Structure formats: C-alpha cells, structure tokens
PDB file of C-alpha atoms in Angstrom:
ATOM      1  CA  UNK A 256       9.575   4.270 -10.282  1.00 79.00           C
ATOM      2  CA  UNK A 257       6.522   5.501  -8.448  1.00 93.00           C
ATOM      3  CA  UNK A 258       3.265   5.509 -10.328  1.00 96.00           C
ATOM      4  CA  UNK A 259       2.237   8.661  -8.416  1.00 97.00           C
ATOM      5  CA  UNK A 260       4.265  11.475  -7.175  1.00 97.00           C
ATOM      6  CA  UNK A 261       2.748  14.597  -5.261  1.00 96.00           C
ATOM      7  CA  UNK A 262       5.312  16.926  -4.190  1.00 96.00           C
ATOM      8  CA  UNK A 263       4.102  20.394  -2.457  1.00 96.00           C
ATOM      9  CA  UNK A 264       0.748  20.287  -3.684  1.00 96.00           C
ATOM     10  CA  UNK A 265      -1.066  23.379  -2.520  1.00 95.00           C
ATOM     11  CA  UNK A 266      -4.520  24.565  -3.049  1.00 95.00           C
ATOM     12  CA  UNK A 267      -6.644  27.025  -1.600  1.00 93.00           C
ATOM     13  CA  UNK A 268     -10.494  28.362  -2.373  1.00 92.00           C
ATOM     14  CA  UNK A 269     -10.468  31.944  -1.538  1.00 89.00           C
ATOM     15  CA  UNK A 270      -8.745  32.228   1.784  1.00 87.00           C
ATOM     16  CA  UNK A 271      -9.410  29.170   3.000  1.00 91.00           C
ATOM     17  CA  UNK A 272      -6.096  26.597   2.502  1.00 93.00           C
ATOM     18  CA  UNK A 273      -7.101  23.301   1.341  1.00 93.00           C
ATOM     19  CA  UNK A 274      -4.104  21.166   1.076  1.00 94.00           C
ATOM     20  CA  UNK A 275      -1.131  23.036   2.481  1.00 93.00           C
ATOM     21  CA  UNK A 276       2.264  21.423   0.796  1.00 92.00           C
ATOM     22  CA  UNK A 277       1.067  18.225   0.590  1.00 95.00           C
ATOM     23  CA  UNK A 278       4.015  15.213  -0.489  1.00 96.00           C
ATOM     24  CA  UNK A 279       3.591  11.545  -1.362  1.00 97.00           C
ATOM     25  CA  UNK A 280       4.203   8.499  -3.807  1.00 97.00           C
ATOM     26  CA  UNK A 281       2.486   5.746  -5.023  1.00 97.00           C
ATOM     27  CA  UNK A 282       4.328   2.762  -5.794  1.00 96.00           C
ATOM     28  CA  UNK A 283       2.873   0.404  -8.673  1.00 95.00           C
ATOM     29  CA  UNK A 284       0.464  -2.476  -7.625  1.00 94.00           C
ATOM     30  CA  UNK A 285       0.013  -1.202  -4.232  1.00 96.00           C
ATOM     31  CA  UNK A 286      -3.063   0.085  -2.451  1.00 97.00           C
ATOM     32  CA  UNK A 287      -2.621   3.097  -1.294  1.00 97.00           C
ATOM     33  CA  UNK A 288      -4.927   5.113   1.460  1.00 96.00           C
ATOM     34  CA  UNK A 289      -5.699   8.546   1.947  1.00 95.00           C
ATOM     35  CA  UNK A 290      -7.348   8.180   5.436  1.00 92.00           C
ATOM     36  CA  UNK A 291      -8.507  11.622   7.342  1.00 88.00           C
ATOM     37  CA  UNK A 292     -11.816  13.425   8.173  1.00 85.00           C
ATOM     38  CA  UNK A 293     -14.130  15.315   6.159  1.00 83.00           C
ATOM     39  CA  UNK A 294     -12.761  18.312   4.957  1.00 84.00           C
ATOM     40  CA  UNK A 295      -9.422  17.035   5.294  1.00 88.00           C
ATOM     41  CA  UNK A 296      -8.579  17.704   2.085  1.00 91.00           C
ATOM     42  CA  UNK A 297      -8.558  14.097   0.607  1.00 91.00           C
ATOM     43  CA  UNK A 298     -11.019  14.543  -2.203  1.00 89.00           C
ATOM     44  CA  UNK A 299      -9.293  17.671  -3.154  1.00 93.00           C
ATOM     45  CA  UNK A 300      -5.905  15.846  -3.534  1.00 94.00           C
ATOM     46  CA  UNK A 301      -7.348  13.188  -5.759  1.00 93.00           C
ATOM     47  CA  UNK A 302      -9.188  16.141  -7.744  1.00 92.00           C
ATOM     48  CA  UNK A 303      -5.467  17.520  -8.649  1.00 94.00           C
ATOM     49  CA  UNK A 304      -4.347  14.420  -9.622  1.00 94.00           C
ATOM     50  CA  UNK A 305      -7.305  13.645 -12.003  1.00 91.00           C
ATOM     51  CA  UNK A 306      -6.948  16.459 -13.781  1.00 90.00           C
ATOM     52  CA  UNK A 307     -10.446  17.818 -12.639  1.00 90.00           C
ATOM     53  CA  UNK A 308      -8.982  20.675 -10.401  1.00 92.00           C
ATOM     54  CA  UNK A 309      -6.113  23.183 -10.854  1.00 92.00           C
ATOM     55  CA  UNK A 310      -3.514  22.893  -8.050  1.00 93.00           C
ATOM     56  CA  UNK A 311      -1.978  26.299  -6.883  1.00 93.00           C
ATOM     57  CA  UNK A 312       1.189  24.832  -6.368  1.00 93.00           C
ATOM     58  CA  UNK A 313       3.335  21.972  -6.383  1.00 94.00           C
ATOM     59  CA  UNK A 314       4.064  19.560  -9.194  1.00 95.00           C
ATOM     60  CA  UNK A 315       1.945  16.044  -9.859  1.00 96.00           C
ATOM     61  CA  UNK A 316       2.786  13.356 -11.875  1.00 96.00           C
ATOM     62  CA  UNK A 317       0.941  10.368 -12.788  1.00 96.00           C
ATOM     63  CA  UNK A 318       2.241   7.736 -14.688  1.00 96.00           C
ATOM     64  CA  UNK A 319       5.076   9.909 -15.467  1.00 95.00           C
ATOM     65  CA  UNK A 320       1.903  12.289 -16.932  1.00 95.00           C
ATOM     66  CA  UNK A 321       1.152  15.860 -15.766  1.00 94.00           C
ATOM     67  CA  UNK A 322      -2.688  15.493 -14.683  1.00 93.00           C
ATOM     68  CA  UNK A 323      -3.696  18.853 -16.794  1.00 89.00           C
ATOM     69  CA  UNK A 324      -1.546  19.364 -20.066  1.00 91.00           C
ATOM     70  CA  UNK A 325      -1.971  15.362 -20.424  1.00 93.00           C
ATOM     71  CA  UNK A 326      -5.541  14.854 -18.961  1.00 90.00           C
ATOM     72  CA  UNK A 327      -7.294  13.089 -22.412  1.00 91.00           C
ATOM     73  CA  UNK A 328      -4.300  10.623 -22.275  1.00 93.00           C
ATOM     74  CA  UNK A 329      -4.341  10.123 -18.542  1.00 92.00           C
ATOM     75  CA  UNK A 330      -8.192   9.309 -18.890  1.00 91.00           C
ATOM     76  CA  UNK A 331      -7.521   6.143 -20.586  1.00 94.00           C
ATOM     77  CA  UNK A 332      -5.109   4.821 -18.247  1.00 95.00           C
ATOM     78  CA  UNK A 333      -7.237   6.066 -14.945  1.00 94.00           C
ATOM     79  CA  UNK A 334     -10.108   4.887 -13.732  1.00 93.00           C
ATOM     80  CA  UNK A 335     -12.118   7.385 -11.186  1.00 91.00           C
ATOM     81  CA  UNK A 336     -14.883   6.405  -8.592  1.00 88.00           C
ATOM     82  CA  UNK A 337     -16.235   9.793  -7.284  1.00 79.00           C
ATOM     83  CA  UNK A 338     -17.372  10.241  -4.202  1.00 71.00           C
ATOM     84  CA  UNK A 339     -20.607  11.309  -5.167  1.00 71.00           C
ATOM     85  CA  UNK A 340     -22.053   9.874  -8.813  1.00 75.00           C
ATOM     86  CA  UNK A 341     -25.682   9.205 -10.024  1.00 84.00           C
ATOM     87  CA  UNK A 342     -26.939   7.533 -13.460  1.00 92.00           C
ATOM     88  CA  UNK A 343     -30.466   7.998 -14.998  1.00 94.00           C
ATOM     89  CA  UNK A 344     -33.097   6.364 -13.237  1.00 94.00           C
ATOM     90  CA  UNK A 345     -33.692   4.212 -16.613  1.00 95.00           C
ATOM     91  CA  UNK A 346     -30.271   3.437 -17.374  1.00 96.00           C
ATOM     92  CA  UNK A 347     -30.050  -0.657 -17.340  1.00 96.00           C
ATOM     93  CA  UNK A 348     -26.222  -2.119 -16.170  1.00 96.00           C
ATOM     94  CA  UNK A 349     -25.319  -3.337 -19.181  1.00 95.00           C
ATOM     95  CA  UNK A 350     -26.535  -0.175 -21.080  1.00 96.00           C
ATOM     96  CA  UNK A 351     -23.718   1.530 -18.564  1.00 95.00           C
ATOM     97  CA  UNK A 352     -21.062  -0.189 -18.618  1.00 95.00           C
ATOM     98  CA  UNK A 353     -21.596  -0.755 -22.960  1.00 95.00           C
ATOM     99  CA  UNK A 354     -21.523   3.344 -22.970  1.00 95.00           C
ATOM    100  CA  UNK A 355     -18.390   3.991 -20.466  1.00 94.00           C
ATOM    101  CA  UNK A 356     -16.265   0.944 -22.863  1.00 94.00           C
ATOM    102  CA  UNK A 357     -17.054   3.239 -25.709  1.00 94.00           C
ATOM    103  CA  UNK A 358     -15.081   5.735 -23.946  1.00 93.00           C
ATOM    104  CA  UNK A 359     -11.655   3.719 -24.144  1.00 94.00           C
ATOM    105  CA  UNK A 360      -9.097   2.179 -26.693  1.00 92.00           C
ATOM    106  CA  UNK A 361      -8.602  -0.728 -25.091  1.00 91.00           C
ATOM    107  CA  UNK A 362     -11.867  -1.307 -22.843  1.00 93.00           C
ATOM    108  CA  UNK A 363     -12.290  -4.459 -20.750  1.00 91.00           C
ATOM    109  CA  UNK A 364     -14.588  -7.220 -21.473  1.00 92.00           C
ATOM    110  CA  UNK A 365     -17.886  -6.430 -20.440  1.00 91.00           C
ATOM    111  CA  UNK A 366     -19.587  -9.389 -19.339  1.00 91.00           C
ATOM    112  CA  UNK A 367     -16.074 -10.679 -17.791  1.00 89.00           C
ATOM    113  CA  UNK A 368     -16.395  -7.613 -15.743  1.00 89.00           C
ATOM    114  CA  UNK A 369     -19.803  -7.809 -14.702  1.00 91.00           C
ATOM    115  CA  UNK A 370     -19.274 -12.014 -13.789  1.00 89.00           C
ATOM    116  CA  UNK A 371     -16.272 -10.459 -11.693  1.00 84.00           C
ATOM    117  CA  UNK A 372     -18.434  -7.678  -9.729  1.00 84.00           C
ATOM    118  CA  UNK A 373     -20.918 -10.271  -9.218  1.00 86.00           C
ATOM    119  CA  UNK A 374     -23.182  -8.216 -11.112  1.00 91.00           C
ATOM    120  CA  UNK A 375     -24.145 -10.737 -14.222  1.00 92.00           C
ATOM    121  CA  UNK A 376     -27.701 -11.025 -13.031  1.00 94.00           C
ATOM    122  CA  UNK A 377     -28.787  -7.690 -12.782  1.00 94.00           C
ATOM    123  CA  UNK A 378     -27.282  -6.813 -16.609  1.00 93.00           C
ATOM    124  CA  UNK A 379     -30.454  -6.117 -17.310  1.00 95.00           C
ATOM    125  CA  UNK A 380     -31.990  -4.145 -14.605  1.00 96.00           C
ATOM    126  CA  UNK A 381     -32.328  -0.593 -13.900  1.00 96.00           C
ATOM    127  CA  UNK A 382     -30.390   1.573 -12.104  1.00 94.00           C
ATOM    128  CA  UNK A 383     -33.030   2.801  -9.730  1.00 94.00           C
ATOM    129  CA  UNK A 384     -33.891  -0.565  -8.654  1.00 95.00           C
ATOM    130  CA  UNK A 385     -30.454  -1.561  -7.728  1.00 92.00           C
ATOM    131  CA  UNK A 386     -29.204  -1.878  -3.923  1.00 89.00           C
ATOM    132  CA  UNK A 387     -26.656   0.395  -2.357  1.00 84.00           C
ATOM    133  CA  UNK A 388     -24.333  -2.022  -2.632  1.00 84.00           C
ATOM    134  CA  UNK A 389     -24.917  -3.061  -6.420  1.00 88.00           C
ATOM    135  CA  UNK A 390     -24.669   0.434  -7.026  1.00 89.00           C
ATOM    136  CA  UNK A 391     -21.640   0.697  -5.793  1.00 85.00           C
ATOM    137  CA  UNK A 392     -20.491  -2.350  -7.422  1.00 87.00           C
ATOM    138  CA  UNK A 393     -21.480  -0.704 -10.779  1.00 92.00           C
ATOM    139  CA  UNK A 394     -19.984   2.933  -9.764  1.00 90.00           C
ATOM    140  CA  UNK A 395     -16.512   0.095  -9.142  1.00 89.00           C
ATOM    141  CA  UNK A 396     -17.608  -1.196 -12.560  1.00 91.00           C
ATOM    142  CA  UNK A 397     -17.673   1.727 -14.823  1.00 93.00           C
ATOM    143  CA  UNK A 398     -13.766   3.142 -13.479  1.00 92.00           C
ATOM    144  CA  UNK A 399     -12.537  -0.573 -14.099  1.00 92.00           C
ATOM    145  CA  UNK A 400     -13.838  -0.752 -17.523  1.00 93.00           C
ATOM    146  CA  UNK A 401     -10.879   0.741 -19.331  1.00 93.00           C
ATOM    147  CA  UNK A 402      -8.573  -1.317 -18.073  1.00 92.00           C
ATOM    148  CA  UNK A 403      -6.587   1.122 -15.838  1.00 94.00           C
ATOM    149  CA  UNK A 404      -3.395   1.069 -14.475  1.00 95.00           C
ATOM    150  CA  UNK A 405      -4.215   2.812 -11.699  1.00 96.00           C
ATOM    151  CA  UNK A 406      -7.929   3.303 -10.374  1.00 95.00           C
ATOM    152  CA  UNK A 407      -8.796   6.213  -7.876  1.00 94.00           C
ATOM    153  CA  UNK A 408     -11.660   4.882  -5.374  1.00 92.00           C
ATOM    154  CA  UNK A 409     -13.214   8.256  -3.381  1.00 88.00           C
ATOM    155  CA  UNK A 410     -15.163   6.846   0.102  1.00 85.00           C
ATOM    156  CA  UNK A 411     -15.552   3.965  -1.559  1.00 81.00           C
ATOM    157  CA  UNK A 412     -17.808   2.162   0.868  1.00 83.00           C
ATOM    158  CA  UNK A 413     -19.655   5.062   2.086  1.00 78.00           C
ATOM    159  CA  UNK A 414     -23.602   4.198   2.911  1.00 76.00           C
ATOM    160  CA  UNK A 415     -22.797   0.976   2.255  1.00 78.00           C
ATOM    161  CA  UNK A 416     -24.277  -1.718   5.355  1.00 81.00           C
ATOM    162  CA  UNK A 417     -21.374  -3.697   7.407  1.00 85.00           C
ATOM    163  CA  UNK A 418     -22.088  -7.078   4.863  1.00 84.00           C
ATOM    164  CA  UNK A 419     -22.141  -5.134   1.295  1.00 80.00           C
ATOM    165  CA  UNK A 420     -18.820  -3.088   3.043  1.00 85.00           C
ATOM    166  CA  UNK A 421     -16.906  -6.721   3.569  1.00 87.00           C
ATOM    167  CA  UNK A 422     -17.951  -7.458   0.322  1.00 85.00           C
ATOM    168  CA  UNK A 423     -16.798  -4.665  -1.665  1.00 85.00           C
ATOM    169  CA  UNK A 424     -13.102  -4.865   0.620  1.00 90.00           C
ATOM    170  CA  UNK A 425     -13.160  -8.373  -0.728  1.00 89.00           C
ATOM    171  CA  UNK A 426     -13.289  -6.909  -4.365  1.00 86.00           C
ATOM    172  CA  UNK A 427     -10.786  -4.560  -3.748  1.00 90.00           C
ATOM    173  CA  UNK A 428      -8.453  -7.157  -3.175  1.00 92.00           C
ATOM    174  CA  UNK A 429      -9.167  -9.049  -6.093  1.00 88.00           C
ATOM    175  CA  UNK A 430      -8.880  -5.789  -8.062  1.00 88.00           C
ATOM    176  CA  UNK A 431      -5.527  -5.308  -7.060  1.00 92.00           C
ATOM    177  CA  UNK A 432      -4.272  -8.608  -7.547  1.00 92.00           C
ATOM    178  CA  UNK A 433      -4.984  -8.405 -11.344  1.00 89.00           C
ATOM    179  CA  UNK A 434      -2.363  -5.945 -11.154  1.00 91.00           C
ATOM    180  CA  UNK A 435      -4.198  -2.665 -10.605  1.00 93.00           C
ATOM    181  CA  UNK A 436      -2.362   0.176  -8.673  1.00 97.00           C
ATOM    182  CA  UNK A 437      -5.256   1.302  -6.193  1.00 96.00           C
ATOM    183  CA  UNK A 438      -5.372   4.852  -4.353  1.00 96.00           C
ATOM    184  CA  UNK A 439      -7.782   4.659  -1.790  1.00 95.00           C
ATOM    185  CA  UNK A 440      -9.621   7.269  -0.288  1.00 92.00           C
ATOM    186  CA  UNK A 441     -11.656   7.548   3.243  1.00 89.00           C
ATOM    187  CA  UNK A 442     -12.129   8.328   6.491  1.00 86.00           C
ATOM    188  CA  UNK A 443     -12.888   4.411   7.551  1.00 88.00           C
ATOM    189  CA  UNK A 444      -9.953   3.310  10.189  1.00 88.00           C
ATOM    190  CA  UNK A 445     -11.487  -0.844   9.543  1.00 89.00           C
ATOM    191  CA  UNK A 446     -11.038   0.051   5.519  1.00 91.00           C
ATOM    192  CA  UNK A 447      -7.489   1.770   5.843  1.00 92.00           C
ATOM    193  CA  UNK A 448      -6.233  -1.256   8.038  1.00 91.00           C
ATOM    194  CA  UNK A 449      -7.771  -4.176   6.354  1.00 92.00           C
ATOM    195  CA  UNK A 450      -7.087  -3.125   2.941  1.00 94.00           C
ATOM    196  CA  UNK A 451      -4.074  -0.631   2.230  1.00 96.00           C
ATOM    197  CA  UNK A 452      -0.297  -1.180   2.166  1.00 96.00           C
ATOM    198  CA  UNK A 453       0.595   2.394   3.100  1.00 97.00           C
ATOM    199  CA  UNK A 454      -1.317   4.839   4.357  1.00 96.00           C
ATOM    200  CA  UNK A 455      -1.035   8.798   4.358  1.00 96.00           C
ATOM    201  CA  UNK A 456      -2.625  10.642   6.818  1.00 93.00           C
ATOM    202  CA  UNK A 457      -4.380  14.185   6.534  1.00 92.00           C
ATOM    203  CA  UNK A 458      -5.238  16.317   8.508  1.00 90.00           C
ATOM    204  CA  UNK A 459      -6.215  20.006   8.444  1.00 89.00           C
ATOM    205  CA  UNK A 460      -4.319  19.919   4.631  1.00 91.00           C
ATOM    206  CA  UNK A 461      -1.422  18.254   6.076  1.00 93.00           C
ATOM    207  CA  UNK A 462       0.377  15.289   5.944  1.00 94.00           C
ATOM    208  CA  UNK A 463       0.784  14.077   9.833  1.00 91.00           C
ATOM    209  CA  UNK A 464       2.254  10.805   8.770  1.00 93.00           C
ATOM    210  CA  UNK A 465       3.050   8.654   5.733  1.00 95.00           C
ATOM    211  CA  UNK A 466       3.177   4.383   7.090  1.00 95.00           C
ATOM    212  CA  UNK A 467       2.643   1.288   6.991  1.00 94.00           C
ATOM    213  CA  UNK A 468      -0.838   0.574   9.091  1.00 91.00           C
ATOM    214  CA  UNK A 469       0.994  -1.859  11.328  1.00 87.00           C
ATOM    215  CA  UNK A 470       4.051   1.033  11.180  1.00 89.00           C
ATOM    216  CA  UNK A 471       1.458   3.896  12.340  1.00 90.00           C
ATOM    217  CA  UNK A 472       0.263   1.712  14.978  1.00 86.00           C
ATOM    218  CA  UNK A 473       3.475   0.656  16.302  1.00 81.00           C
ATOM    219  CA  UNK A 474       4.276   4.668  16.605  1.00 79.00           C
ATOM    220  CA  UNK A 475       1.891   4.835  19.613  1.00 76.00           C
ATOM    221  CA  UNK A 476       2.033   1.879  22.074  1.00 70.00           C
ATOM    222  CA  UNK A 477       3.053  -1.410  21.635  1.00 73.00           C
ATOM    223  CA  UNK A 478       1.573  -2.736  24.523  1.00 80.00           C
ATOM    224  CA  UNK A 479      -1.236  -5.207  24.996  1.00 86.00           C
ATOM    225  CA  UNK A 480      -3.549  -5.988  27.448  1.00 90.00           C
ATOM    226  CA  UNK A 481      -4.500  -9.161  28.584  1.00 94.00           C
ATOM    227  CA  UNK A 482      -8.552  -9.860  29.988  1.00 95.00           C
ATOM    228  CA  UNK A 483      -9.850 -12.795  31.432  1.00 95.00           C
ATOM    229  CA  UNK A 484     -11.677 -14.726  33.696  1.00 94.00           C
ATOM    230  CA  UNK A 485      -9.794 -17.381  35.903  1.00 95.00           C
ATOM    231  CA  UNK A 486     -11.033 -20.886  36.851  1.00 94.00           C
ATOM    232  CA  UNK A 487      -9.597 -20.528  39.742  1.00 93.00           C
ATOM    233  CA  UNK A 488      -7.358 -18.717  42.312  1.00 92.00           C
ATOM    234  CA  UNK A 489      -4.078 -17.122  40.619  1.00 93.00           C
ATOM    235  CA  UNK A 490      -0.829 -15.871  42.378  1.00 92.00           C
ATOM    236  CA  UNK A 491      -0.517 -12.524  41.079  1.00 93.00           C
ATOM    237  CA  UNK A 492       3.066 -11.937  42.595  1.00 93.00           C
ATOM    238  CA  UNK A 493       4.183 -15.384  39.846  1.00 93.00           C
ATOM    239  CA  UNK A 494       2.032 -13.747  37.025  1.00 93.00           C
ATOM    240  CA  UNK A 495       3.935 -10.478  37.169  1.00 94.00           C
ATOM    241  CA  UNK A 496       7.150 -11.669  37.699  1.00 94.00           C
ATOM    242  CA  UNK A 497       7.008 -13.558  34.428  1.00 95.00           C
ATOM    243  CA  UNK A 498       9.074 -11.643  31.405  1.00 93.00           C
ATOM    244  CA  UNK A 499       7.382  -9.387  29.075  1.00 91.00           C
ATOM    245  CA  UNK A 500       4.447  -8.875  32.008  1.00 93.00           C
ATOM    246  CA  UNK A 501       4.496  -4.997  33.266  1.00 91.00           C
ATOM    247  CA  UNK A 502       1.290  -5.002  34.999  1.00 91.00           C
ATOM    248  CA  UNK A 503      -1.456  -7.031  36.785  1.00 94.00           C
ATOM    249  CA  UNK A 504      -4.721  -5.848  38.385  1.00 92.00           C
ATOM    250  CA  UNK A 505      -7.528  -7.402  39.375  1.00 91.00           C
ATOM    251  CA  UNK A 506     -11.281  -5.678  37.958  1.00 89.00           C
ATOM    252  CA  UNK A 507     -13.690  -7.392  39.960  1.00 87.00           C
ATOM    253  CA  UNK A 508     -13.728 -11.400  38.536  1.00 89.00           C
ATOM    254  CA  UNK A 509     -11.482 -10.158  36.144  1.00 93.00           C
ATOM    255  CA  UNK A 510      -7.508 -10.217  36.004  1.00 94.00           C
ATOM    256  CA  UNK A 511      -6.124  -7.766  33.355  1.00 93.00           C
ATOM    257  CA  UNK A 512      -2.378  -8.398  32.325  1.00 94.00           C
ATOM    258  CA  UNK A 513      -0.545  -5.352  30.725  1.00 91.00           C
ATOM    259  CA  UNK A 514       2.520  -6.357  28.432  1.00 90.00           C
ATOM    260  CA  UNK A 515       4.794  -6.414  25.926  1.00 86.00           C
ATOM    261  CA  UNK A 516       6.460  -8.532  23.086  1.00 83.00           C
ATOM    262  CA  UNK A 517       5.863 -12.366  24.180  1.00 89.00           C
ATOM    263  CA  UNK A 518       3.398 -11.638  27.176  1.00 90.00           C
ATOM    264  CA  UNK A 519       0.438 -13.643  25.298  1.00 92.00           C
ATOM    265  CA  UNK A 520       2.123 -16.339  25.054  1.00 93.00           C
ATOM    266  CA  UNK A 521       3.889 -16.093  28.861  1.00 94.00           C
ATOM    267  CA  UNK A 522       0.586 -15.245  30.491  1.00 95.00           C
ATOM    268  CA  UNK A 523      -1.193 -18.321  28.593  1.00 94.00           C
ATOM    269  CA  UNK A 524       1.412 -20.666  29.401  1.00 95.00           C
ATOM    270  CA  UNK A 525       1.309 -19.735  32.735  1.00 95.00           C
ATOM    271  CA  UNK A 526      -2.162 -20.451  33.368  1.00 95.00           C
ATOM    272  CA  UNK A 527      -1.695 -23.790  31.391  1.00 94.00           C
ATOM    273  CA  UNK A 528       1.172 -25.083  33.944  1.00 94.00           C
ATOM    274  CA  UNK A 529      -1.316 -24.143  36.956  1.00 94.00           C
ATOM    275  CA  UNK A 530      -4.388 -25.901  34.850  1.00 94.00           C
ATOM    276  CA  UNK A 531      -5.879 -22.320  35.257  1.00 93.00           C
ATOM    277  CA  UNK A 532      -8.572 -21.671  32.685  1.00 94.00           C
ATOM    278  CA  UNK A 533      -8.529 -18.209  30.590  1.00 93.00           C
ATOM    279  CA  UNK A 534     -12.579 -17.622  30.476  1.00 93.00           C
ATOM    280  CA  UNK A 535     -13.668 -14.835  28.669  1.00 92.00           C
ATOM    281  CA  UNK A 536      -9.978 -14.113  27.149  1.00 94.00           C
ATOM    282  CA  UNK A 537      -9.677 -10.487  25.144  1.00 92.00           C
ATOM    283  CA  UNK A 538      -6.439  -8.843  23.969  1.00 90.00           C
ATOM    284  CA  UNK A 539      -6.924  -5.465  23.511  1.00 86.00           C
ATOM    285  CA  UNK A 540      -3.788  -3.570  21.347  1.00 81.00           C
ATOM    286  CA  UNK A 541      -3.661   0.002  19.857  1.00 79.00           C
ATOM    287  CA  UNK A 542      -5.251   0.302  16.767  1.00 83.00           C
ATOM    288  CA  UNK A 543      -5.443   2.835  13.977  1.00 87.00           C
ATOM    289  CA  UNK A 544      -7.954   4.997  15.526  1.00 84.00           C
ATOM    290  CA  UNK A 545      -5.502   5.175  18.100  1.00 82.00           C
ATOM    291  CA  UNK A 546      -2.810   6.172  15.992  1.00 85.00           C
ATOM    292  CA  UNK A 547      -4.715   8.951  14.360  1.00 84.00           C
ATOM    293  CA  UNK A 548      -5.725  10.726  18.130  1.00 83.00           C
ATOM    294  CA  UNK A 549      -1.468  10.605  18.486  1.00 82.00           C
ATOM    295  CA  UNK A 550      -0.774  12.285  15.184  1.00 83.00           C
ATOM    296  CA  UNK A 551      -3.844  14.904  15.314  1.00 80.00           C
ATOM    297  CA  UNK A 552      -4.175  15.621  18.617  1.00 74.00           C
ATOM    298  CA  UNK A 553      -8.077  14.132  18.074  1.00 69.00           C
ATOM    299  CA  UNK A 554     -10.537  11.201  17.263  1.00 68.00           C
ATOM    300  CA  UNK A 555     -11.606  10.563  13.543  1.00 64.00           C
ATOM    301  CA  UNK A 556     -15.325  10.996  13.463  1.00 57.00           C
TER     302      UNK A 556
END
C-alpha cells in the first residue's frame, strides 16, 4: 500500500488556482521528487499533506491518515523540513535538537543523530555561528528526530554551495536507507536525477508527468552524440555505415557521431581496429532539463 496518496487535490487563493487536480502516490522507502519551478505549486502540495493548509478539494491520505482531522497523530510519524525556517540566534545544537525530542513519543537518540549529520562537534555552538550547510544539516536534524516514517524535505539544498549540496545528497541517501520514506521537493534537475526514484512533475498546478528519471528522459530522445578528436585521418563513409550510427559530421578538428543503442561501443571499437585515438571524447545524451522543456513547453529556471 502506498504511504501517500493525493488524488484531485485542488487549491486556490482567491482566484488564482494553485494546484489544479493534482494525483500521485508514494510508495514506502522510496524517495520521491516533486521537481517544478517556483510557483509551481510544490510547496503548496506538501502544505496539504502536512496538515498546515486546507485543500479545496480532493482527498489526501498519509499513512492511511487524513492530514487535518488526524494532524497531532500524523506529527509524530512526519518529519517536515520547511522551505524557509530560522532558530534564535542563541539557540546552541544540542539545546535544539534536546527541545524538538521533547516533542515526540518515541524520539531518536540525540547524539546518534548528531554523529550521523556529522554535526557532533558543533553540539555546542550557536546557531548564528553555524555555516549554511550545518544549518541545513540541523534544519535535516530536527524533522529526523522523531523517528519518522516518512520525512518531507522542502528545497532542501537551496543556498547551499556545490560541496555542502553533494554532501547533504549523500545524507539523503543514508537517510533513506535506514528505512525512511522521503518526499522530496525542488526545482534542482542534478537533485531530482541523482537522488529520487520517481519523480512528479509540476507545472502551472499540474501534473505533466509522473516517472522514473531515466523513464522521463527516455520520453524525449534517446539518442547520443558522440565528440572527439581523431589521431588521425578517419573514413567517414566506414564510420556511418556501422549499426546503431545515424549521423557523422565533421566541426572543424572535431568528428561528432549521432546514434543510438550500441553506437558507443561501435564508434569506439571502430577507432580501436584503425589504431585511431578518441582525444577529447564527450557523450552528450538528453537529460532531465531536457525532459522538462518537452513536457512544459519551457526551461526550468
């Protein structure tokens, strides 16, 4: 049974629409991403399913638990990241996570958790003198600390620099291998791809397409393009006669190889038979980003 099941959800602020009919599940011990723009209407999703906004139609159920009429007991079994959450300046780690525990029945251990966030050395420190990403680790921290079933992470690695970003993917993972269901929001195309199993896209409200990120990928072009640099001449009448090839063309010093399936592995053995050396060798294949401009219509900024 699905952890998480949105079916219609609808919700509009005056007369502007929201989330228009908006349909998904969450399978248990999955991660789960929510990729579009701002003002897709991601965060206001996730809002319906934590209980923290009223939906204006649609059902929700999580953990087989409506998100309003059972929002104390869904709070213990939840754990929320927000996209947007501050703690007094004064406030030391410890002193944090030791208040948030007191929140739960069954909280987690708190230096275990600290030891896993790689946070153990700065117990003691303030929040206002932690780094971006240690304060992000803590904001992870603080919805892990009642040992949730599921945990909702909002633009998770927002503001974060391209190292303390890795870093915080890697922690994901490790998160979710201790069993933790994970529903993932952003509008990061690297974070969707490296770290979710499925991924729903929104746009405008809507639900363009619900996939695998290797399945929303392979909805746009499946072919690749092969760059390189010869060592020396190449007979490009043999190269495109070989299977899988569709295209050669020569860009200055350059040869670029358009294929499909096999053509890597053609192309390379190719060259090997003819001692021909690849120099410079790139294979360029769609991508999520690309995916998203098929579905929309546009890029996601």
């Amino acid at each position: 049974m699905p952890v998480i099941e949105v079916e219609r959800l609808h919700k509009r602020y005056g007369g502007k629409i929201a989330v228009d009919d908006v349909s998904f599940s969450v399978e248990r011990g999955e991660i789960f991403g929510i990729l579009g723009p701002n003002g897709a209407g991601k965060t206001t999703t996730v809002e319906c399913l934590e209980g923290l906004r009223v939906a204006d139609g649609g059902t929700l159920s999580v953990l087989g638990l409506d998100p309003r009429e059972d929002r104390h007991e869904l709070r213990q079994r939840v754990g929320i990241q927000l996209q947007e959450s501050q703690l007094p300046d004064r406030l030391r780690v410890r002193e944090a996570i030791d208040l948030y525990a007191s929140f739960y029945r069954e909280p987690a251990d708190p230096e275990k958790l600290l030891a896993t966030l790689g946070l153990a050395d700065k117990r003691d420190t303030a929040y206002k003198n932690l780094s971006g990403g240690q304060k992000q680790r803590l904001s992870i921290a603080l919805a892990l600390v009642g040992s949730p079933e599921i945990a909702v992470l909002d633009e998770l690695t927002t503001g974060l620099d391209p190292q303390a970003r890795r870093d915080t993917w890697e922690l994901i993972e490790a998160v979710r291998d201790q069993g933790v269901t994970i529903l993932l929001v952003t509008h990061f195309m690297e974070e969707a791809e490296r770290l979710c199993d499925r991924i729903a896209v929104i746009d405008s409200g809507r639900v363009a397409a619900i996939d695998t990120p290797a399945g929303l990928v392979g909805r746009v072009d499946d072919e690749q393009r092969i760059r390189f640099r010869p060592s020396a001449p190449v007979d490009l009448a043999r190269l495109k006669a070989l299977p899988d090839v569709l295209k050669v063309e020569r860009r200055g010093g350059q040869l670029v190889v358009t294929g499909r399936g096999n053509a890597l592995h053609t192309v390379t053995s190719f060259l090997a038979r003819n001692q021909v050396i690849a120099g410079e060798l790139r294979v360029d294949q769609a991508n999520l980003d690309d995916a998203f401009v098929a579905l929309t219509g546009r890029k996601l900024d």
